[in-house]
Amino acid sequence: MIHHSAEHHAAAVDEYLEQALGLRVDALEAGREHSHSAGLPRIEVSPAQGKFLQLLTEITGARRVLEIGTLGGYSTSWLARGVGAAGTVISCEFEPLHASIARENLQRAGLSERVEIRLGAAQGSMDSLISKRVAPFDLIFIDADKRNNVPYLERALELAHSGTVLVLDNVVRSGAVLDDPSRHGTQEADVRGIQDSLRWLRDDPRVSATALQTIGVKGWDGFALARVL
Ligand code: SAH
Ligand code: DHB
Ligand code: MG
């Protein structure tokens, strides 16, 4: 375990970095506050992680982005900034309240023209995109129910092209990824889903992957990054 005071200090450093780099964008912060006051869980990416997603989108030149897990549209907004005015983000969410708050936030941030929120269980939404043979996505951010990470990765591959970037959030979970999933009670299936998805990234010959740990305002976690070959 990371010492508690180290994690506390890392959160303060993250806040310093937010200030020093100006990562709290007003239009996006307003949406975040709206989500919090509507009672949505405070589990969105941090400002630093959001800007990282925007930069990854820009650096790879992604124009079509798929997101699994919209919540209040905070990560969606960063991705939408990344694709630019000519780009598209499709984001999948099954909670009607989350989807409607996200639509309001994206509207107020001036990003709704480039974002489509698909309401429904994400596997079904991905299946319908696959059967409609939509143009492949350049970047796919998977950040919903971790127990379904492998089904999401399988479908992501069907919606990808050679070079598509895959980002999988929350693969460390304060070190829970090391544990026997049965120790995690109601989270057992999620811990198992994370472990299975990392093995899938190792074993599937169609992808090349790594994972990086993160520490900051969201505590100790990490994300996996993969490229479709
Ligand atoms: N990406 C967001 C956070 C997403 S939180 C951000 O960083 O700003 C995870 C979201 O996934 C929640 O809104 C939850 O309702 C949604 N979700 C969970 N299981 C789902 C499923 N099976 N299908 C679609 N959405 C799901
Ligand atoms: C949880 C989910 C997330 O996507 C996240 O980034 C942090 C926490 C959660 O379900 O606890
Ligand atoms: Mg997450």
mmCIF file of C-alpha atoms in Angstrom, residues 28-191:
data_model
loop_
_atom_site.group_PDB
_atom_site.id
_atom_site.type_symbol
_atom_site.label_atom_id
_atom_site.label_comp_id
_atom_site.label_asym_id
_atom_site.label_seq_id
_atom_site.Cartn_x
_atom_site.Cartn_y
_atom_site.Cartn_z
ATOM 1 C CA LEU A 28 -16.084 21.998 -18.066
ATOM 2 C CA GLU A 29 -15.959 22.823 -14.344
ATOM 3 C CA ALA A 30 -19.516 24.164 -14.519
ATOM 4 C CA GLY A 31 -20.657 20.822 -15.888
ATOM 5 C CA ARG A 32 -18.778 18.926 -13.229
ATOM 6 C CA GLU A 33 -20.484 20.983 -10.510
ATOM 7 C CA HIS A 34 -23.864 20.442 -12.170
ATOM 8 C CA SER A 35 -23.240 16.668 -12.155
ATOM 9 C CA HIS A 36 -22.200 16.689 -8.502
ATOM 10 C CA SER A 37 -25.207 18.741 -7.411
ATOM 11 C CA ALA A 38 -27.495 16.358 -9.334
ATOM 12 C CA GLY A 39 -26.068 13.570 -7.150
ATOM 13 C CA LEU A 40 -23.993 11.789 -9.777
ATOM 14 C CA PRO A 41 -21.040 9.854 -8.306
ATOM 15 C CA ARG A 42 -17.794 11.847 -8.176
ATOM 16 C CA ILE A 43 -15.793 9.344 -10.180
ATOM 17 C CA GLU A 44 -15.079 11.298 -13.357
ATOM 18 C CA VAL A 45 -11.496 11.576 -14.570
ATOM 19 C CA SER A 46 -9.425 14.277 -12.907
ATOM 20 C CA PRO A 47 -8.665 17.509 -14.800
ATOM 21 C CA ALA A 48 -5.109 16.286 -15.448
ATOM 22 C CA GLN A 49 -6.388 12.946 -16.762
ATOM 23 C CA GLY A 50 -9.029 14.707 -18.857
ATOM 24 C CA LYS A 51 -6.420 16.938 -20.460
ATOM 25 C CA PHE A 52 -4.316 13.835 -21.037
ATOM 26 C CA LEU A 53 -7.238 12.309 -22.976
ATOM 27 C CA GLN A 54 -7.614 15.503 -25.014
ATOM 28 C CA LEU A 55 -3.893 15.525 -25.832
ATOM 29 C CA LEU A 56 -3.850 11.815 -26.708
ATOM 30 C CA THR A 57 -6.742 12.459 -29.078
ATOM 31 C CA GLU A 58 -4.943 15.416 -30.648
ATOM 32 C CA ILE A 59 -1.523 13.743 -30.824
ATOM 33 C CA THR A 60 -2.970 10.714 -32.620
ATOM 34 C CA GLY A 61 -5.104 12.927 -34.853
ATOM 35 C CA ALA A 62 -8.228 11.022 -33.812
ATOM 36 C CA ARG A 63 -11.398 12.307 -35.470
ATOM 37 C CA ARG A 64 -13.765 9.523 -34.391
ATOM 38 C CA VAL A 65 -13.825 8.622 -30.701
ATOM 39 C CA LEU A 66 -15.965 6.042 -28.891
ATOM 40 C CA GLU A 67 -16.464 6.249 -25.134
ATOM 41 C CA ILE A 68 -17.993 3.575 -22.905
ATOM 42 C CA GLY A 69 -19.363 5.200 -19.719
ATOM 43 C CA THR A 70 -20.475 8.839 -20.068
ATOM 44 C CA LEU A 71 -21.516 9.764 -16.506
ATOM 45 C CA GLY A 72 -21.998 13.581 -16.601
ATOM 46 C CA GLY A 73 -19.975 13.982 -19.777
ATOM 47 C CA TYR A 74 -16.769 15.284 -18.193
ATOM 48 C CA SER A 75 -14.315 12.918 -19.921
ATOM 49 C CA THR A 76 -16.603 13.146 -22.973
ATOM 50 C CA SER A 77 -15.993 16.937 -23.050
ATOM 51 C CA TRP A 78 -12.228 16.536 -23.014
ATOM 52 C CA LEU A 79 -12.423 13.966 -25.821
ATOM 53 C CA ALA A 80 -14.768 16.280 -27.751
ATOM 54 C CA ARG A 81 -12.235 19.112 -27.432
ATOM 55 C CA GLY A 82 -9.603 16.679 -28.724
ATOM 56 C CA VAL A 83 -11.443 15.674 -31.911
ATOM 57 C CA GLY A 84 -12.047 19.289 -32.897
ATOM 58 C CA ALA A 85 -15.043 20.861 -34.605
ATOM 59 C CA ALA A 86 -14.997 18.352 -37.494
ATOM 60 C CA GLY A 87 -14.747 15.323 -35.201
ATOM 61 C CA THR A 88 -17.249 13.031 -33.540
ATOM 62 C CA VAL A 89 -17.537 11.410 -30.121
ATOM 63 C CA ILE A 90 -20.074 8.646 -29.535
ATOM 64 C CA SER A 91 -20.527 7.950 -25.820
ATOM 65 C CA CYS A 92 -22.502 5.010 -24.361
ATOM 66 C CA GLU A 93 -24.403 5.306 -21.076
ATOM 67 C CA PHE A 94 -27.232 3.239 -19.581
ATOM 68 C CA GLU A 95 -28.421 5.540 -16.768
ATOM 69 C CA PRO A 96 -30.998 7.969 -18.213
ATOM 70 C CA LEU A 97 -30.229 10.596 -15.549
ATOM 71 C CA HIS A 98 -26.497 10.477 -16.327
ATOM 72 C CA ALA A 99 -27.177 10.778 -20.056
ATOM 73 C CA SER A 100 -29.511 13.736 -19.625
ATOM 74 C CA ILE A 101 -27.140 15.612 -17.300
ATOM 75 C CA ALA A 102 -24.326 14.912 -19.764
ATOM 76 C CA ARG A 103 -26.379 16.283 -22.658
ATOM 77 C CA GLU A 104 -27.052 19.473 -20.673
ATOM 78 C CA ASN A 105 -23.377 19.847 -19.764
ATOM 79 C CA LEU A 106 -22.201 19.298 -23.331
ATOM 80 C CA GLN A 107 -24.774 21.773 -24.617
ATOM 81 C CA ARG A 108 -23.622 24.457 -22.164
ATOM 82 C CA ALA A 109 -19.988 23.787 -23.027
ATOM 83 C CA GLY A 110 -20.766 24.286 -26.720
ATOM 84 C CA LEU A 111 -19.725 20.717 -27.564
ATOM 85 C CA SER A 112 -23.050 19.000 -28.243
ATOM 86 C CA GLU A 113 -22.752 19.257 -32.049
ATOM 87 C CA ARG A 114 -19.861 16.821 -32.052
ATOM 88 C CA VAL A 115 -21.145 14.371 -29.406
ATOM 89 C CA GLU A 116 -23.796 11.676 -29.658
ATOM 90 C CA ILE A 117 -24.865 9.931 -26.457
ATOM 91 C CA ARG A 118 -26.285 6.440 -26.932
ATOM 92 C CA LEU A 119 -28.627 5.461 -24.140
ATOM 93 C CA GLY A 120 -28.639 1.783 -23.229
ATOM 94 C CA ALA A 121 -26.409 -1.041 -22.024
ATOM 95 C CA ALA A 122 -23.077 -0.446 -23.724
ATOM 96 C CA GLN A 123 -22.648 -3.964 -25.142
ATOM 97 C CA GLY A 124 -25.928 -3.591 -27.037
ATOM 98 C CA SER A 125 -24.993 -0.119 -28.267
ATOM 99 C CA MET A 126 -21.634 -1.428 -29.496
ATOM 100 C CA ASP A 127 -23.340 -4.404 -31.167
ATOM 101 C CA SER A 128 -25.653 -2.058 -33.025
ATOM 102 C CA LEU A 129 -22.701 0.080 -34.185
ATOM 103 C CA ILE A 130 -20.997 -3.129 -35.372
ATOM 104 C CA SER A 131 -24.057 -4.351 -37.268
ATOM 105 C CA LYS A 132 -24.533 -0.925 -38.863
ATOM 106 C CA ARG A 133 -20.914 -1.110 -40.071
ATOM 107 C CA VAL A 134 -20.154 2.438 -38.925
ATOM 108 C CA ALA A 135 -16.771 3.888 -39.830
ATOM 109 C CA PRO A 136 -14.081 2.610 -37.442
ATOM 110 C CA PHE A 137 -13.075 4.643 -34.398
ATOM 111 C CA ASP A 138 -9.592 6.107 -33.986
ATOM 112 C CA LEU A 139 -9.637 6.086 -30.173
ATOM 113 C CA ILE A 140 -11.824 4.112 -27.762
ATOM 114 C CA PHE A 141 -12.021 5.020 -24.045
ATOM 115 C CA ILE A 142 -13.488 2.228 -21.889
ATOM 116 C CA ASP A 143 -14.647 3.498 -18.486
ATOM 117 C CA ALA A 144 -17.898 1.820 -17.402
ATOM 118 C CA ASP A 145 -18.644 -1.342 -15.381
ATOM 119 C CA LYS A 146 -15.258 -3.002 -15.042
ATOM 120 C CA ARG A 147 -16.767 -6.514 -14.920
ATOM 121 C CA ASN A 148 -17.543 -6.113 -18.631
ATOM 122 C CA ASN A 149 -14.101 -4.910 -19.692
ATOM 123 C CA VAL A 150 -13.418 -8.017 -21.799
ATOM 124 C CA PRO A 151 -16.755 -7.897 -23.684
ATOM 125 C CA TYR A 152 -16.057 -4.196 -24.306
ATOM 126 C CA LEU A 153 -12.543 -4.927 -25.584
ATOM 127 C CA GLU A 154 -13.843 -7.681 -27.898
ATOM 128 C CA ARG A 155 -16.395 -5.286 -29.374
ATOM 129 C CA ALA A 156 -13.875 -2.411 -29.487
ATOM 130 C CA LEU A 157 -11.714 -4.536 -31.772
ATOM 131 C CA GLU A 158 -14.674 -4.955 -34.130
ATOM 132 C CA LEU A 159 -15.020 -1.164 -34.236
ATOM 133 C CA ALA A 160 -11.301 -0.408 -34.679
ATOM 134 C CA HIS A 161 -8.761 -0.116 -37.466
ATOM 135 C CA SER A 162 -5.037 -0.755 -37.471
ATOM 136 C CA GLY A 163 -3.636 2.011 -35.261
ATOM 137 C CA THR A 164 -6.721 2.606 -33.140
ATOM 138 C CA VAL A 165 -5.809 3.626 -29.588
ATOM 139 C CA LEU A 166 -7.552 1.865 -26.687
ATOM 140 C CA VAL A 167 -7.597 3.375 -23.198
ATOM 141 C CA LEU A 168 -8.958 1.363 -20.272
ATOM 142 C CA ASP A 169 -9.514 3.332 -17.055
ATOM 143 C CA ASN A 170 -9.142 2.171 -13.446
ATOM 144 C CA VAL A 171 -6.944 -0.888 -13.833
ATOM 145 C CA VAL A 172 -5.158 -0.533 -10.465
ATOM 146 C CA ARG A 173 -7.863 0.434 -7.960
ATOM 147 C CA SER A 174 -5.560 1.128 -4.962
ATOM 148 C CA GLY A 175 -3.732 -2.115 -5.683
ATOM 149 C CA ALA A 176 -6.885 -4.286 -5.682
ATOM 150 C CA VAL A 177 -5.702 -5.718 -8.986
ATOM 151 C CA LEU A 178 -3.164 -7.792 -6.976
ATOM 152 C CA ASP A 179 -5.805 -9.389 -4.781
ATOM 153 C CA ASP A 180 -7.890 -12.515 -4.932
ATOM 154 C CA PRO A 181 -11.155 -11.077 -6.319
ATOM 155 C CA SER A 182 -13.206 -13.051 -3.765
ATOM 156 C CA ARG A 183 -11.829 -10.731 -1.048
ATOM 157 C CA HIS A 184 -13.673 -7.811 -2.651
ATOM 158 C CA GLY A 185 -17.289 -8.636 -1.862
ATOM 159 C CA THR A 186 -19.619 -6.667 -4.115
ATOM 160 C CA GLN A 187 -16.604 -5.578 -6.185
ATOM 161 C CA GLU A 188 -15.464 -9.160 -6.857
ATOM 162 C CA ALA A 189 -16.689 -9.225 -10.457
ATOM 163 C CA ASP A 190 -15.103 -5.838 -11.156
ATOM 164 C CA VAL A 191 -11.683 -6.848 -9.794
#
